[in-house]
Amino acid sequence: MNLTPRLFKSYASRNVNNPRLRKTFRFATHHALEKRLQLVQEVPEWEALRDRAHQIKEEVIDHLDFYLEGLETHVTANGGKVFWARDGKEASDYIVKVARRIRAKTVVKSKSMTTEEIGLSRTLEENQLEPVETDLGEFIIQLAHEWPSHITAPALHKSRGEVGELFAEKLGIPYTDVPEELCEAARKLLRSKFLKAELGISGVNFALADTGTVVIVENEGNARLSTTMPRVHIAVMGLEKVIPSFNDLPVFLRLLARSSTGQKQTSYVSLISASRQPGELDGPEEFHLVILDNGRTEILKDPRMREALFCIRCGACLNTCPIYQRVGGHAYGSVYSGPIGAVITPLLQGVEVAKDLPYGSSLCGSCSGICPVKIDIHHMLLWLRQQVVAGRHTPWQERLAMKLFLAGMSDSALYRLGSGALRLAVRLGGAQGRPLKVPGWTQTRDFPPLAERSFKTLWKELEKTEAGRAHP
Amino acid sequence: MSSSRAEIFGKIRQALVKPRPVHHHGHPPAPADLSQLFASAASRDGLVEKFRREFELVSGEFVFCDNNASIFEFLSQLIQSSTTTRIAVSRHPICQRLSIAKWLQDRMPGTSLLVEEIESENPYARERLRNAMAQVQLSITGAEYLIAESGTLVVAAGSQASRQISLLPSIHAVLATADQIYPNMADLFLEIQKKYGAKLPGSALTCITGPSRTADIEKVLIKGVHGPTRLITIMVG
Ligand code: SF4
């Protein structure tokens, strides 16, 4: 598989026919949903919290320049360095520059979707640096040269046996499929990397505008190590990750862990405001914050799509999505998968590249229903479909059929003519009462059988008999 | 670089000229009603018990010690049962008040590693500490705050003088007192902001909820990945 959303349809059908993968995704997503539900039911304020989170994100995104300036001011006042990057290349170049200056060789990275998005590890490798993914899931997919199949559980698609084989091959350890032993092998290797790495790179879950603090949420402790042990810490964030205040954080933290992993709180939430302060015995000597645009200001331009920037990457919409559950994360051909991936990927890479993703939805609305920040995901998918059509990215046959359909639907005479003709064709073809076959359309959808008589005819008959009954 | 900044801000301002279709009121969320959003976890009754229950649910170990003798007895047992010889004690005020470091030195001369001896502005000393800390098996530190709703310990890089001390050792024992417990995170954060305003203390605050864990391989829960395998709260009465 290649990392491209162009092949969504073929990837999806391949994955749907892979029973092992289907089972893995069904188990993992249901497991997460059950744990989530249990914890959410314990919080009577859940809906109010979602409303508030949405409201806070609205406030930020509608005044993004104001809050980003605040963030910059406070980070700088705390002694950190802020770097603005228009795109992934600018961000990566800056990081390479810092690495060169401090003569870094080993770079430890904690899990970050943003650095996945810009392919940072590849750039670091090209520059003779050794990037080490330190989250267990990320470590596994780095060894396998793959990309994440889930926003919060990147190696979700891998079975323990596959991980065992991978470790045996790449790390030269004896084969085992015991998760504890695999974890221990990774832990040992990574501990040595943490101790020698000169540069640590992390993502950012939230950046607090009024204190200049970056917040990193995790379970393993690898993000804490990545931001503590090396001499320099660079945090990379998409510019939408800013929130107004330290006081807003509890709202998001009460929602996030429950929504994503079904925990009340993750094992670690780090609030990092600065590099090592006088009197402290450890911690990095330098703190840099890279604030990345990479297409986000384009999303901002379309008022209907702005909500896509509210996402806190909890992964709940992936878990609940009937499509994601069946096709798996890799089918999307993007580091962002699932419903929100189907929104963000076309917006970041262009609808022409990812034109099939908005159709990878049953429009059931389960994603919008579960989203802790109440993003109207499924309506955005509809709007994106509109753009796909408006941009003439659908096949000409479909466009023609839709034109005819539109004409028929807006003129009753034409409608009668068309449906009459269709009914005649069906009868001549001897296909009454059977679902219709339309090449290219009914491969993946049903075209229900045509009723033998139209509603209008039935209605007329009914009127007659009713009239007969009323006036005997 | 500054041109990137100017360009990004230019794009943002241009984009925001168009309002979103759903109208909103544009008031920054008022912190006052934050407490309403946490109403179900706001009670101040039985906070120690509540904390204990939640803490144990996330595999934390909780002990209550109502006098100094029982603290030292517990620590002795812990050290014995884990056959630990490498121990670090943080600079947190509670460790100093209880003279944990001195007790340890008297009890096990030469075997413990003491953060107290390190001069923080000497880079060589810091490097030595870093290497030594990687070998430590047990750390004894103090909490800043506790959160009952989620069984969370909040530790500060500032008052511990270290971030590693709560992270590298495989057993992390934290001394705490009942008056440090807040019912929920919103109450605590309002309090912190009242106290510190825009300048949070030290380089980092860390909320710790149970030992480090992962479920990245087939959702199998494994405790003790990169951080401590055992997390212990010693509630000092
Ligand atoms: S869109 Fe909502 S549910 Fe999906 S990952 Fe983002 S925050 Fe979570």
XYZ file of C-alpha atoms and ligand atoms in Angstrom:
717
model
C 0.000 0.000 0.000
C 1.093 3.545 -0.713
C 0.232 6.591 1.300
C -2.252 8.092 -1.135
C -5.978 8.726 -0.747
C -6.426 8.271 -4.520
C -6.689 4.518 -4.077
C -9.312 4.548 -1.310
C -11.799 2.419 -3.249
C -9.407 -0.375 -4.128
C -7.759 -0.367 -0.681
C -11.160 -0.455 0.965
C -12.413 -3.399 -1.061
C -9.160 -5.260 -0.464
C -9.432 -4.748 3.303
C -13.103 -5.616 3.448
C -12.179 -9.022 2.036
C -9.476 -9.623 4.630
C -11.152 -11.496 7.513
C -8.152 -11.180 9.846
C -8.081 -7.415 9.466
C -11.852 -7.132 9.827
C -11.713 -9.068 13.071
C -8.848 -6.956 14.424
C -10.623 -3.684 13.713
C -13.972 -4.924 14.952
C -12.491 -6.076 18.226
C -10.385 -2.983 18.826
C -13.037 -0.425 17.964
C -15.757 -2.151 19.973
C -13.430 -2.550 22.916
C -12.707 1.182 22.910
C -16.369 2.091 22.476
C -17.481 -0.051 25.404
C -14.898 1.421 27.733
C -15.811 4.902 26.602
C -19.529 4.377 27.117
C -19.064 3.144 30.660
C -17.135 6.248 31.679
C -19.297 8.706 29.792
C -22.402 7.425 31.563
C -20.810 8.358 34.872
C -20.612 12.025 33.888
C -24.010 13.732 34.035
C -22.483 16.936 32.657
C -21.256 15.201 29.491
C -23.447 17.111 27.031
C -22.756 20.429 28.728
C -19.046 19.680 28.574
C -19.272 18.966 24.853
C -21.140 22.217 24.313
C -18.555 24.143 26.266
C -15.664 22.506 24.424
C -17.310 23.399 21.128
C -17.848 26.948 22.309
C -14.219 27.325 23.384
C -12.990 26.023 20.036
C -15.382 28.392 18.259
C -13.981 31.284 20.224
C -10.398 30.313 19.389
C -10.842 29.580 15.721
C -12.862 32.747 15.126
C -10.144 34.819 16.784
C -7.196 32.662 15.889
C -4.768 35.509 15.245
C -5.450 36.969 18.682
C -4.854 33.729 20.560
C -1.794 32.757 18.525
C -0.238 36.113 19.320
C -0.979 35.523 22.992
C 0.619 32.109 22.837
C 3.705 33.475 21.118
C 4.048 36.270 23.657
C 3.873 33.948 26.630
C 6.121 31.231 25.229
C 8.706 33.873 24.434
C 8.336 35.470 27.867
C 9.008 32.055 29.402
C 12.255 31.842 27.454
C 11.065 29.563 24.654
C 11.555 30.117 20.961
C 8.598 30.208 18.573
C 9.044 29.295 14.915
C 6.282 29.841 12.344
C 6.205 27.335 9.501
C 4.092 27.830 6.395
C 4.418 24.193 5.395
C 5.970 20.886 6.334
C 9.212 21.661 4.576
C 9.787 24.857 6.517
C 9.075 23.065 9.777
C 11.363 20.136 8.942
C 14.156 22.419 7.715
C 14.049 24.352 10.960
C 14.244 21.169 13.012
C 17.185 19.907 10.940
C 18.900 23.255 11.433
C 18.542 23.047 15.197
C 19.747 19.431 15.151
C 22.842 20.438 13.151
C 23.638 23.309 15.480
C 23.630 21.078 18.542
C 25.387 18.290 16.623
C 22.592 15.865 17.287
C 22.739 12.321 15.975
C 19.848 10.575 17.672
C 16.434 12.195 17.764
C 13.736 10.719 19.993
C 10.174 11.401 18.917
C 6.989 10.938 20.861
C 3.726 10.220 19.081
C 2.549 13.151 17.035
C 0.092 13.156 14.152
C 1.407 16.521 13.002
C 4.940 15.238 12.465
C 3.455 12.207 10.676
C 1.546 14.629 8.477
C 4.731 16.415 7.400
C 6.792 13.226 7.096
C 9.384 14.566 9.511
C 11.123 11.249 10.140
C 11.942 10.869 6.464
C 13.470 14.324 6.303
C 15.535 13.631 9.400
C 16.811 10.374 7.869
C 17.721 12.147 4.645
C 19.822 14.465 6.739
C 21.808 11.684 8.375
C 19.941 11.888 11.645
C 18.500 8.879 13.425
C 14.835 9.508 14.277
C 13.476 7.042 16.819
C 9.731 6.708 17.350
C 9.303 5.985 21.040
C 5.588 5.314 21.419
C 5.257 1.520 21.232
C 2.693 1.633 18.431
C 4.700 4.185 16.454
C 7.885 2.204 17.072
C 6.221 -0.867 15.546
C 5.054 0.927 12.427
C 8.393 2.675 12.044
C 10.108 -0.726 11.969
C 7.531 -1.950 9.459
C 7.819 1.238 7.332
C 4.100 1.844 7.551
C 1.885 4.718 8.576
C -0.632 4.881 11.452
C -3.919 3.043 10.976
C -5.616 4.882 13.836
C -5.161 8.378 15.266
C -4.538 7.173 18.808
C -3.499 3.535 18.255
C -1.120 3.614 15.294
C -0.360 -0.131 15.156
C -3.944 -1.235 15.624
C -3.803 -3.335 12.450
C -0.902 -5.483 13.621
C -1.461 -8.806 15.378
C 0.870 -9.890 18.162
C 2.269 -12.551 15.843
C 3.119 -9.956 13.215
C 4.795 -7.775 15.818
C 6.741 -10.816 17.029
C 7.997 -11.587 13.536
C 8.852 -7.953 12.942
C 10.869 -7.700 16.157
C 12.648 -10.989 15.460
C 13.642 -9.777 12.026
C 14.527 -6.157 12.793
C 15.752 -6.314 16.370
C 17.299 -9.777 16.217
C 15.487 -11.039 19.296
C 14.093 -14.591 19.522
C 10.520 -14.810 18.245
C 7.804 -14.341 20.822
C 4.183 -13.310 20.556
C 3.737 -12.471 24.224
C 2.833 -8.754 24.321
C 4.636 -8.226 27.654
C 7.886 -9.628 26.259
C 7.608 -7.610 23.076
C 6.981 -4.483 25.104
C 9.984 -5.213 27.306
C 12.236 -5.650 24.268
C 11.114 -2.297 22.896
C 11.450 -0.642 26.284
C 15.056 -1.773 26.723
C 16.122 -0.612 23.307
C 14.314 2.697 23.648
C 15.724 3.411 27.099
C 19.227 3.381 25.599
C 18.068 5.770 22.864
C 16.547 8.133 25.410
C 19.805 8.270 27.296
C 21.868 9.184 24.272
C 19.495 11.349 22.230
C 20.461 14.998 21.955
C 17.144 16.176 20.553
C 13.584 15.336 21.591
C 10.540 16.071 19.449
C 6.973 15.965 20.656
C 3.544 16.883 19.416
C 1.144 19.134 21.281
C -2.402 18.305 22.374
C -3.237 21.784 23.616
C -1.296 25.039 23.761
C -2.455 27.525 26.371
C -2.467 31.099 25.101
C -2.548 32.771 28.502
C 0.398 30.920 30.062
C 2.473 29.804 27.072
C 2.201 26.159 28.107
C 2.118 23.111 25.854
C 0.102 20.148 27.067
C 1.002 16.597 26.072
C -1.309 13.701 26.860
C -0.018 10.115 26.878
C 0.072 6.766 28.700
C 3.500 5.231 28.227
C 5.808 7.942 29.541
C 7.702 8.159 26.276
C 6.545 11.719 25.693
C 7.775 12.669 29.157
C 11.132 11.076 28.415
C 11.375 12.698 24.985
C 10.699 16.105 26.492
C 12.909 15.632 29.554
C 16.078 13.714 28.709
C 17.520 15.395 25.570
C 19.277 18.734 25.713
C 16.791 20.363 23.371
C 13.024 19.886 23.125
C 11.108 20.917 20.027
C 7.310 20.735 20.184
C 5.459 20.778 16.863
C 1.831 21.901 16.680
C -0.762 22.662 14.040
C -1.877 26.250 14.557
C -5.381 25.124 15.553
C -4.122 23.511 18.759
C -4.146 26.757 20.753
C -6.843 27.222 23.413
C -7.474 30.502 25.238
C -6.751 29.659 28.809
C -5.259 27.386 31.405
C -8.785 27.285 32.847
C -10.175 25.754 29.661
C -7.927 22.750 29.927
C -10.006 20.834 32.524
C -12.980 20.839 30.133
C -10.962 19.203 27.371
C -9.142 16.814 29.666
C -12.407 15.598 31.149
C -13.591 14.809 27.614
C -10.431 13.600 25.900
C -9.291 10.478 27.759
C -12.836 9.241 28.232
C -13.513 9.634 24.516
C -10.296 8.141 23.246
C -9.113 5.344 25.513
C -11.944 5.073 28.006
C -9.842 6.343 30.888
C -10.760 9.075 33.341
C -7.349 10.532 32.754
C -4.371 9.202 30.848
C -1.363 8.143 32.908
C 0.489 11.344 32.136
C -0.546 14.845 31.244
C 2.512 17.078 30.978
C 2.147 20.840 31.145
C 5.426 22.220 29.883
C 5.941 25.957 30.132
C 9.690 26.330 29.734
C 13.089 24.714 29.513
C 14.987 23.868 32.701
C 14.602 26.655 35.266
C 17.259 27.744 37.752
C 17.306 25.315 40.671
C 16.022 22.394 38.584
C 18.415 19.507 38.104
C 17.223 18.229 34.740
C 15.066 19.034 31.753
C 16.127 20.425 28.380
C 18.236 23.556 28.099
C 16.244 24.850 25.127
C 12.554 24.779 24.297
C 11.269 25.474 20.788
C 7.683 25.594 19.613
C 7.072 25.105 15.892
C 3.642 26.415 14.860
C 2.583 24.914 11.556
C 0.113 26.108 8.938
C 0.455 23.503 6.135
C -2.980 24.141 4.639
C -4.848 24.984 7.815
C -5.405 28.613 6.860
C -7.001 27.291 3.656
C -9.489 25.340 5.773
C -10.111 28.530 7.716
C -11.106 30.297 4.490
C -14.209 28.188 4.019
C -16.563 29.109 6.862
C -18.473 25.864 6.482
C -15.298 23.810 6.920
C -13.803 25.756 9.796
C -15.126 23.314 12.347
C -12.689 20.712 11.039
C -10.080 22.675 12.989
C -11.862 21.968 16.288
C -10.685 18.339 16.306
C -8.796 17.210 19.388
C -7.768 13.905 17.735
C -9.462 11.626 20.235
C -10.210 8.935 17.666
C -13.772 8.305 18.878
C -15.291 9.022 15.470
C -13.019 6.367 13.952
C -14.114 3.781 16.484
C -17.806 4.410 15.987
C -17.755 4.661 12.186
C -19.260 1.607 10.451
C -17.023 2.271 7.445
C -13.801 2.653 9.422
C -14.622 -0.495 11.401
C -14.783 -2.454 8.152
C -12.173 -0.908 5.867
C -9.551 -0.124 8.529
C -7.311 2.904 8.792
C -4.892 2.221 5.954
C -7.615 2.226 3.309
C -7.847 6.008 3.628
C -4.289 6.363 2.326
C -3.693 9.251 4.700
C -2.233 9.586 8.172
C -5.662 10.920 9.189
C -8.229 8.160 8.756
C -11.861 7.620 9.658
C -14.599 10.247 9.377
C -12.447 13.180 10.434
C -9.683 11.918 8.131
C -12.192 11.890 5.295
C -12.840 15.578 6.050
C -9.300 16.766 6.730
C -7.480 14.871 3.990
C -9.393 16.405 1.074
C -9.099 19.804 2.732
C -5.332 19.512 3.224
C -4.470 17.689 0.001
C -7.219 18.905 -2.338
C -10.598 17.362 -3.211
C -9.295 16.125 -6.545
C -6.690 13.959 -4.808
C -9.020 12.604 -2.146
C -12.328 12.737 -3.988
C -13.451 9.275 -2.873
C -12.982 9.838 0.858
C -16.138 11.923 1.431
C -18.090 9.021 -0.060
C -16.606 6.607 2.472
C -19.465 7.283 4.833
C -22.942 5.955 5.381
C -23.934 9.445 6.558
C -25.391 7.827 9.647
C -24.076 10.690 11.766
C -22.573 8.451 14.425
C -19.316 10.406 14.170
C -20.979 13.742 14.874
C -22.916 12.148 17.699
C -19.835 10.900 19.483
C -17.447 13.799 18.831
C -16.481 15.408 22.157
C -16.201 18.837 20.554
C -19.398 18.372 18.547
C -17.976 18.717 15.075
C -20.702 18.306 12.476
C -18.589 15.741 10.649
C -21.159 14.053 8.469
C -22.571 17.304 7.129
C -19.071 18.381 6.234
C -18.722 15.135 4.302
C -21.871 16.085 2.399
C -20.525 19.543 1.613
C -17.317 17.974 0.418
C -19.301 15.704 -1.893
C -20.891 18.837 -3.255
C -17.426 20.208 -3.997
C -16.374 16.960 -5.634
C -19.398 17.214 -7.926
C -18.967 20.928 -8.560
C -15.343 20.313 -9.463
C -16.487 17.696 -12.008
C -14.471 14.961 -10.334
C -17.219 12.334 -10.739
C -17.454 10.095 -13.880
C -19.352 11.582 -16.838
C -21.907 8.758 -16.816
C -22.801 9.601 -13.238
C -22.999 13.296 -14.023
C -25.283 12.561 -16.982
C -27.500 10.268 -14.923
C -27.764 12.892 -12.194
C -28.675 15.576 -14.761
C -31.445 13.371 -16.134
C -32.613 12.582 -12.629
C -32.699 16.267 -11.754
C -34.663 17.095 -14.879
C -37.147 14.318 -14.178
C -37.553 15.270 -10.572
C -38.323 18.899 -11.357
C -40.957 18.329 -14.051
C -43.912 16.026 -13.450
C -44.563 15.352 -17.130
C -40.944 14.397 -17.692
C -41.030 12.276 -14.552
C -44.065 10.353 -15.761
C -42.501 9.858 -19.153
C -39.194 8.698 -17.703
C -40.612 6.310 -15.122
C -43.054 4.919 -17.675
C -40.207 4.230 -20.063
C -38.144 2.639 -17.331
C -41.052 0.442 -16.263
C -41.582 -0.657 -19.838
C -37.891 -1.484 -20.208
C -37.966 -3.537 -17.032
C -41.022 -5.441 -18.167
C -39.530 -6.105 -21.611
C -36.327 -7.291 -19.948
C -38.374 -9.598 -17.708
C -36.831 -8.080 -14.579
C -39.993 -7.187 -12.661
C -39.673 -7.324 -8.910
C -35.925 -7.802 -9.023
C -33.270 -5.277 -8.011
C -31.950 -3.429 -11.030
C -28.411 -3.798 -12.278
C -26.709 -0.584 -13.276
C -23.077 -1.017 -14.253
C -20.663 0.867 -12.012
C -23.412 1.828 -9.576
C -24.941 -1.384 -8.240
C -21.581 -3.056 -7.663
C -21.435 -1.348 -4.309
C -25.040 -0.206 -3.860
C -28.572 -1.504 -4.216
C -30.985 -0.221 -6.795
C -34.303 -1.359 -5.350
C -36.784 -3.069 -7.678
C -39.184 -0.781 -9.452
C -42.778 -1.024 -8.239
C -45.002 -2.439 -10.958
C -47.448 0.417 -10.741
C -46.543 3.949 -9.808
C -47.697 5.674 -6.643
C -49.846 7.961 -8.715
C -51.705 5.076 -10.334
C -52.191 3.409 -6.977
C -53.484 6.643 -5.512
C -56.003 7.095 -8.281
C -57.334 3.569 -7.789
C -57.539 4.112 -4.079
C -59.433 7.352 -4.561
C -61.948 5.538 -6.706
C -62.617 2.765 -4.209
C -62.702 5.192 -1.282
C -65.129 7.384 -3.150
C -67.232 4.312 -3.835
C -67.267 3.489 -0.147
C -68.129 6.993 0.981
C -71.141 7.292 -1.374
C -72.704 3.923 -1.822
C 11.112 33.291 9.114
C 9.390 36.522 10.040
C 7.942 36.548 6.527
C 6.328 33.185 7.253
C 4.831 34.666 10.366
C 3.496 37.676 8.495
C 2.095 35.491 5.743
C 0.373 33.116 8.152
C -1.198 35.959 10.116
C -2.211 37.661 6.870
C -3.982 34.505 5.709
C -5.710 34.033 9.041
C -7.010 37.597 9.131
C -8.151 37.445 5.546
C -9.948 34.159 6.127
C -11.679 35.374 9.272
C -13.280 38.304 7.471
C -15.925 35.798 6.420
C -17.881 34.840 9.520
C -18.955 31.276 10.100
C -22.566 30.633 9.121
C -23.628 29.596 12.611
C -23.670 32.724 14.654
C -22.012 32.798 18.009
C -21.591 35.363 20.697
C -17.853 35.707 20.756
C -17.490 36.085 24.494
C -14.481 34.296 25.894
C -15.877 31.486 28.014
C -16.268 32.793 31.537
C -14.267 30.752 34.026
C -16.941 31.195 36.686
C -19.319 28.520 35.415
C -16.516 26.056 34.973
C -17.526 24.595 38.315
C -21.006 23.788 36.994
C -19.438 21.546 34.402
C -17.865 19.542 37.215
C -20.841 19.651 39.583
C -21.125 15.864 39.906
C -17.537 15.692 41.154
C -17.563 18.762 43.364
C -18.304 17.373 46.805
C -15.629 17.920 49.420
C -16.795 15.081 51.642
C -14.593 12.045 52.079
C -11.955 13.268 49.653
C -9.250 10.951 50.992
C -11.481 7.915 50.513
C -12.516 9.074 47.053
C -8.959 9.665 46.011
C -7.943 6.292 47.362
C -10.704 4.482 45.475
C -9.880 6.120 42.153
C -6.153 5.775 42.663
C -6.495 2.058 43.321
C -8.730 1.691 40.264
C -5.799 2.832 38.113
C -3.491 0.314 39.857
C -1.973 2.781 42.287
C -1.029 1.600 45.799
C -2.266 3.686 48.687
C -1.104 3.708 52.309
C -2.194 5.919 55.143
C 0.454 6.769 57.750
C -0.763 8.797 60.718
C 2.640 9.334 62.300
C 6.271 9.627 61.281
C 7.178 6.257 62.715
C 4.677 4.504 60.472
C 6.029 6.332 57.408
C 9.528 5.086 58.107
C 8.272 1.627 58.868
C 6.473 1.531 55.540
C 9.525 2.797 53.669
C 11.757 0.216 55.386
C 9.442 -2.554 54.304
C 9.252 -1.198 50.780
C 13.025 -1.028 50.504
C 13.427 -4.505 51.932
C 10.747 -6.166 49.838
C 12.004 -4.632 46.615
C 15.670 -5.375 47.516
C 16.489 -1.877 46.397
C 19.817 -0.234 47.017
C 19.516 2.665 44.640
C 17.130 5.243 45.963
C 16.545 8.898 45.131
C 14.873 11.424 47.396
C 13.556 14.660 45.942
C 13.997 18.182 47.255
C 10.300 18.573 47.830
C 9.499 20.389 51.111
C 7.667 17.383 52.539
C 10.744 15.178 52.079
C 12.800 17.834 53.812
C 10.313 18.300 56.603
C 10.339 14.577 57.321
C 14.138 14.403 56.848
C 13.727 11.401 54.573
C 17.215 11.792 53.131
C 18.844 11.867 56.541
C 16.892 8.849 57.731
C 17.960 6.966 54.613
C 21.617 7.880 55.062
C 21.568 6.712 58.661
C 19.796 3.520 57.791
C 21.641 2.550 54.624
C 24.895 4.481 54.506
C 26.453 4.789 51.087
C 23.709 3.022 49.187
C 21.393 5.858 48.361
C 21.577 8.522 45.775
C 20.609 11.917 47.039
C 19.454 14.694 44.834
C 20.316 17.064 47.667
C 24.029 16.718 47.030
C 23.816 17.942 43.449
C 24.536 21.527 42.596
C 21.885 22.491 40.073
C 23.859 25.078 38.097
C 26.816 22.794 37.486
C 26.347 21.023 34.153
C 28.782 18.220 34.992
C 26.958 17.502 38.199
C 23.716 17.400 36.281
C 25.189 14.973 33.768
C 26.344 12.710 36.603
C 22.915 12.846 38.173
C 21.284 11.950 34.874
C 23.385 8.828 34.472
C 22.906 7.857 38.083
C 19.156 8.442 37.965
C 18.824 5.910 35.165
C 19.983 3.267 37.666
C 17.649 4.278 40.478
C 14.994 1.733 41.390
C 12.987 3.688 43.927
C 12.251 7.383 44.184
C 10.620 9.145 47.104
C 9.030 12.469 46.220
C 6.249 14.820 47.238
C 3.013 15.790 45.490
C 1.863 19.362 44.811
C -1.814 18.502 44.557
C -4.107 15.514 44.275
C -7.324 15.200 42.289
C -9.977 12.936 43.761
C -12.203 12.494 40.692
C -9.548 10.715 38.667
C -7.068 9.574 41.325
C -4.439 11.927 39.942
C -1.197 13.125 41.535
C 0.165 16.458 40.338
C 3.925 16.842 40.648
C 6.007 19.924 39.870
C 9.439 20.044 38.282
C 10.080 23.147 40.352
C 9.591 21.922 43.893
C 10.974 18.438 43.179
C 13.881 20.141 41.395
C 13.583 17.305 38.890
C 11.376 15.864 36.189
C 13.280 12.581 35.934
C 12.802 11.596 39.535
C 9.132 10.825 39.017
C 9.813 9.113 35.698
C 12.949 6.969 35.487
C 12.800 4.800 38.643
C 10.645 1.685 38.491
C 8.960 2.437 41.819
C 7.710 5.935 42.555
C 6.529 6.663 46.099
C 4.827 10.013 46.626
C 4.245 11.680 49.974
C 1.050 13.685 50.202
C -1.286 15.266 52.715
C -5.078 15.343 52.817
C -5.254 19.129 52.446
C -3.651 18.821 49.003
C -6.657 16.962 47.610
C -9.056 18.816 45.314
C -12.364 17.270 44.255
C -11.769 17.804 40.535
C -9.423 19.350 38.024
C -11.469 22.503 37.478
C -11.328 23.444 41.166
C -7.615 22.811 41.220
C -6.860 24.770 38.072
C -8.842 27.788 39.241
C -6.821 27.686 42.433
C -3.497 27.414 40.569
C -4.399 30.301 38.316
C -5.401 32.433 41.264
C -2.050 31.734 42.853
C 0.292 32.011 39.870
C -1.551 33.943 37.128
C 0.174 33.772 33.763
C 3.430 32.379 35.104
C 3.068 28.739 36.063
C 5.659 27.536 38.576
C 8.819 25.779 37.363
C 9.382 24.330 33.904
C 6.666 21.696 34.071
C 3.678 20.392 35.977
C 2.786 16.759 35.443
C -0.497 15.055 36.208
C 0.153 11.399 36.988
C -2.731 8.938 37.000
C -1.437 5.462 37.739
C 1.696 3.677 36.544
C 2.844 4.061 32.959
C 0.925 1.779 30.610
C 0.297 0.761 27.031
C -2.313 -1.169 25.081
C -0.654 -0.833 21.689
C -0.374 -4.565 20.992
C -3.837 -6.025 20.449
C -5.256 -3.845 23.232
C -3.517 -5.970 25.874
C -2.951 -3.744 28.882
C 0.679 -3.709 29.999
C 1.746 -1.741 33.047
C 5.152 -0.160 33.354
C 6.437 0.856 29.961
C 8.808 3.818 30.080
C 7.738 5.213 33.406
C 7.377 3.566 36.821
C 5.774 0.129 37.132
C 4.566 0.829 40.663
C 3.110 4.087 41.891
C 2.525 4.538 45.606
C 0.781 7.325 47.498
C 1.826 7.704 51.126
C -0.875 9.796 52.758
C 0.690 11.546 55.702
C -1.874 12.173 58.412
S -13.477 14.728 14.924
Fe -14.204 14.683 17.044
S -14.473 12.486 17.450
Fe -13.172 12.610 15.623
S -11.087 12.567 16.378
Fe -11.647 14.725 16.202
S -12.416 15.277 18.225
Fe -12.406 13.050 18.145
